[in-house]
Coordinates of N, CA and C in Angstrom, one line a residue:
M189 N 27.6 -26.2 -3.8 CA 26.8 -25.5 -4.8 C 26.4 -26.4 -5.9
K190 N 25.2 -26.3 -6.4 CA 24.7 -27.2 -7.4 C 24.7 -26.5 -8.7
E191 N 25.3 -27.1 -9.7 CA 25.4 -26.5 -11.1 C 24.1 -26.8 -11.8
T192 N 23.5 -25.9 -12.5 CA 22.3 -26.1 -13.2 C 22.5 -26.3 -14.7
G193 N 23.6 -25.7 -15.3 CA 23.8 -25.8 -16.7 C 23.0 -24.7 -17.5
I194 N 22.3 -23.8 -16.7 CA 21.6 -22.7 -17.3 C 22.5 -21.5 -17.5
V195 N 22.4 -21.0 -18.7 CA 23.2 -19.8 -18.9 C 22.3 -18.7 -19.4
R196 N 22.5 -17.5 -18.9 CA 21.7 -16.3 -19.3 C 22.6 -15.2 -19.6
K197 N 22.2 -14.3 -20.5 CA 23.0 -13.1 -20.8 C 22.3 -11.9 -20.1
L198 N 23.1 -10.9 -19.7 CA 22.6 -9.7 -19.2 C 22.0 -8.9 -20.3
D199 N 20.9 -8.2 -20.0 CA 20.4 -7.2 -21.0 C 21.1 -5.9 -20.9
E200 N 20.7 -4.9 -21.7 CA 21.4 -3.6 -21.7 C 21.3 -2.9 -20.4
L201 N 20.4 -3.3 -19.5 CA 20.3 -2.6 -18.2 C 20.9 -3.5 -17.1
G202 N 21.6 -4.6 -17.5 CA 22.3 -5.5 -16.5 C 21.3 -6.4 -15.8
R203 N 20.2 -6.7 -16.4 CA 19.2 -7.6 -15.8 C 19.3 -9.0 -16.4
I204 N 18.9 -10.0 -15.6 CA 18.7 -11.3 -16.1 C 17.3 -11.8 -15.7
T205 N 16.9 -12.9 -16.4 CA 15.6 -13.5 -16.1 C 15.9 -14.9 -15.5
L206 N 15.3 -15.1 -14.3 CA 15.5 -16.5 -13.7 C 14.5 -17.4 -14.4
P207 N 15.0 -18.5 -14.9 CA 14.1 -19.5 -15.5 C 13.0 -20.0 -14.6
I208 N 11.9 -20.3 -15.1 CA 10.7 -20.8 -14.3 C 11.1 -22.0 -13.5
E209 N 12.0 -22.9 -14.0 CA 12.4 -24.1 -13.3 C 13.0 -23.7 -11.9
L210 N 13.9 -22.7 -12.0 CA 14.6 -22.3 -10.7 C 13.6 -21.6 -9.8
R211 N 12.7 -20.8 -10.3 CA 11.7 -20.1 -9.5 C 10.8 -21.1 -8.8
R212 N 10.4 -22.1 -9.5 CA 9.6 -23.2 -8.9 C 10.3 -23.9 -7.8
T213 N 11.6 -24.3 -8.1 CA 12.4 -25.1 -7.2 C 12.6 -24.3 -5.9
L214 N 12.8 -23.0 -6.0 CA 13.1 -22.2 -4.9 C 11.9 -21.5 -4.3
H215 N 10.7 -21.9 -4.8 CA 9.4 -21.3 -4.3 C 9.4 -19.8 -4.4
L216 N 9.8 -19.3 -5.5 CA 9.8 -17.8 -5.7 C 8.6 -17.4 -6.5
A217 N 7.8 -16.5 -6.0 CA 6.6 -16.0 -6.6 C 6.9 -14.7 -7.2
E218 N 6.0 -14.2 -8.1 CA 6.2 -12.9 -8.7 C 6.2 -11.9 -7.6
R219 N 7.1 -10.9 -7.7 CA 7.2 -9.8 -6.7 C 7.9 -10.2 -5.4
D220 N 8.3 -11.5 -5.2 CA 9.1 -11.8 -4.1 C 10.4 -11.0 -4.0
S221 N 10.9 -10.7 -2.9 CA 12.2 -10.0 -2.8 C 13.3 -11.0 -2.8
I222 N 14.4 -10.7 -3.5 CA 15.6 -11.5 -3.6 C 16.8 -10.8 -3.0
E223 N 17.5 -11.5 -2.1 CA 18.7 -10.9 -1.5 C 19.9 -11.2 -2.4
I224 N 20.7 -10.2 -2.6 CA 21.9 -10.4 -3.5 C 23.1 -10.2 -2.6
S225 N 24.0 -11.2 -2.7 CA 25.3 -11.1 -1.9 C 26.4 -11.7 -2.8
T226 N 27.6 -11.5 -2.3 CA 28.8 -12.1 -3.1 C 29.6 -12.9 -2.1
K227 N 30.3 -13.8 -2.7 CA 31.3 -14.6 -2.0 C 32.4 -14.9 -2.9
D228 N 33.6 -14.4 -2.6 CA 34.8 -14.5 -3.6 C 34.3 -13.9 -4.9
D229 N 34.3 -14.7 -6.0 CA 34.0 -14.2 -7.3 C 32.6 -14.6 -7.7
K230 N 31.7 -15.0 -6.8 CA 30.4 -15.5 -7.1 C 29.3 -14.5 -6.6
I231 N 28.2 -14.5 -7.3 CA 27.0 -13.7 -7.0 C 26.0 -14.7 -6.4
I232 N 25.5 -14.5 -5.2 CA 24.5 -15.4 -4.6 C 23.2 -14.7 -4.5
L233 N 22.2 -15.4 -5.1 CA 20.8 -14.9 -5.0 C 20.0 -15.8 -4.1
Q234 N 19.3 -15.3 -3.2 CA 18.4 -16.1 -2.3 C 17.2 -15.3 -2.0
K235 N 16.1 -16.1 -1.7 CA 14.8 -15.5 -1.3 C 15.1 -14.7 0.0
Y236 N 14.6 -13.4 0.0 CA 14.8 -12.6 1.1 C 13.9 -13.0 2.3
E237 N 14.5 -13.1 3.4 CA 13.7 -13.3 4.7 C 14.2 -12.3 5.7
P238 N 13.2 -11.5 6.2 CA 13.7 -10.5 7.2 C 14.3 -11.2 8.4
V239 N 15.3 -10.4 9.0 CA 15.9 -10.9 10.2 C 16.0 -9.8 11.3
D240 N 16.2 -10.1 12.5 CA 16.4 -9.2 13.6 C 17.7 -8.4 13.3
I241 N 17.5 -7.0 13.3 CA 18.7 -6.2 12.9 C 19.8 -6.3 13.9
F242 N 19.6 -6.8 15.1 CA 20.7 -6.9 16.0 C 21.4 -8.3 16.0
T243 N 20.6 -9.4 15.9 CA 21.1 -10.7 16.1 C 21.1 -11.6 14.8
G244 N 20.3 -11.2 13.9 CA 20.2 -12.0 12.7 C 19.2 -13.1 12.8
E245 N 18.5 -13.2 14.0 CA 17.5 -14.3 14.2 C 16.3 -14.1 13.3
R246 N 15.6 -15.1 13.0 CA 14.4 -15.1 12.1 C 13.1 -15.3 12.7
E247 N 13.1 -15.6 14.0 CA 11.9 -16.0 14.7 C 11.4 -14.9 15.6
D248 N 10.0 -14.8 15.8 CA 9.3 -13.9 16.6 C 9.7 -12.4 16.3
L249 N 9.6 -12.1 15.1 CA 10.0 -10.7 14.7 C 8.8 -9.7 14.8
I250 N 9.2 -8.5 15.2 CA 8.2 -7.4 15.3 C 8.8 -6.3 14.5
E251 N 7.9 -5.6 13.7 CA 8.4 -4.5 13.0 C 8.3 -3.2 13.8
Y252 N 9.3 -2.4 13.8 CA 9.3 -1.2 14.6 C 10.0 -0.1 13.7
H253 N 9.4 0.9 13.3 CA 9.9 1.9 12.5 C 10.6 1.4 11.2
G254 N 9.9 0.4 10.6 CA 10.5 -0.2 9.4 C 11.6 -1.2 9.6
K255 N 12.0 -1.5 10.8 CA 13.0 -2.5 11.1 C 12.4 -3.7 11.8
K256 N 13.1 -4.8 11.6 CA 12.6 -6.0 12.3 C 13.5 -6.3 13.5
V257 N 12.8 -6.6 14.7 CA 13.5 -6.8 15.9 C 12.8 -8.0 16.6
S258 N 13.6 -9.0 17.1 CA 13.0 -10.2 17.7 C 12.5 -9.8 19.1
K259 N 11.6 -10.6 19.6 CA 11.1 -10.4 21.0 C 12.2 -10.6 22.0
K260 N 13.1 -11.6 21.7 CA 14.2 -11.8 22.6 C 15.1 -10.6 22.7
S261 N 15.4 -9.9 21.6 CA 16.2 -8.7 21.6 C 15.5 -7.6 22.4
I262 N 14.2 -7.5 22.2 CA 13.5 -6.4 22.9 C 13.5 -6.7 24.4
I263 N 13.4 -7.9 24.8 CA 13.5 -8.3 26.3 C 14.9 -8.0 26.8
E264 N 15.9 -8.3 26.1 CA 17.3 -8.1 26.5 C 17.5 -6.6 26.6
M265 N 17.0 -5.8 25.6 CA 17.2 -4.3 25.7 C 16.5 -3.7 26.8
A266 N 15.3 -4.2 27.1 CA 14.5 -3.7 28.3 C 15.3 -3.9 29.5
G267 N 15.9 -5.1 29.7 CA 16.7 -5.4 30.9 C 17.9 -4.5 31.0
L268 N 18.6 -4.2 29.8 CA 19.7 -3.2 29.9 C 19.2 -1.8 30.3
A269 N 18.0 -1.5 29.9 CA 17.4 -0.2 30.3 C 16.9 -0.1 31.7
G270 N 17.0 -1.3 32.4 CA 16.5 -1.3 33.8 C 15.0 -1.5 33.9
L271 N 14.3 -1.9 32.8 CA 12.9 -2.2 32.8 C 12.6 -3.6 33.1
E272 N 11.5 -3.8 33.9 CA 11.1 -5.2 34.2 C 10.0 -5.6 33.3
I273 N 10.2 -6.8 32.7 CA 9.2 -7.3 31.7 C 8.4 -8.4 32.4
R274 N 7.1 -8.3 32.3 CA 6.3 -9.4 32.8 C 5.8 -10.2 31.6
Q275 N 5.9 -11.5 31.6 CA 5.5 -12.3 30.5 C 4.3 -13.2 30.8

C-alpha cells in the first residue's frame, strides 16, 4: 500500500472529499462509482468495475435483470440445464 500523506476530516454526514491528485492518478471521473471494502482496520476505496455474479470474472459480461453474467457462465449453465449451445 502506498502512503500519500494526505489527511482529510469527515464532515458532519461522514463524507470525505478525494483530492484531485488522487482522482487523476486513479482515473476517476465525476459520477464514477466507487467500491468500498474493508480489510482488518483499513477502508479500501477502488473504482467499481462490474463482475460476473457467479465467478467474479470481468470479461464478456452481459446484463440480465440488472445483474452481470459472463458468457462463459451462461454457457456452463446452459450445459447444466441440458441445453446445447451452438457458437
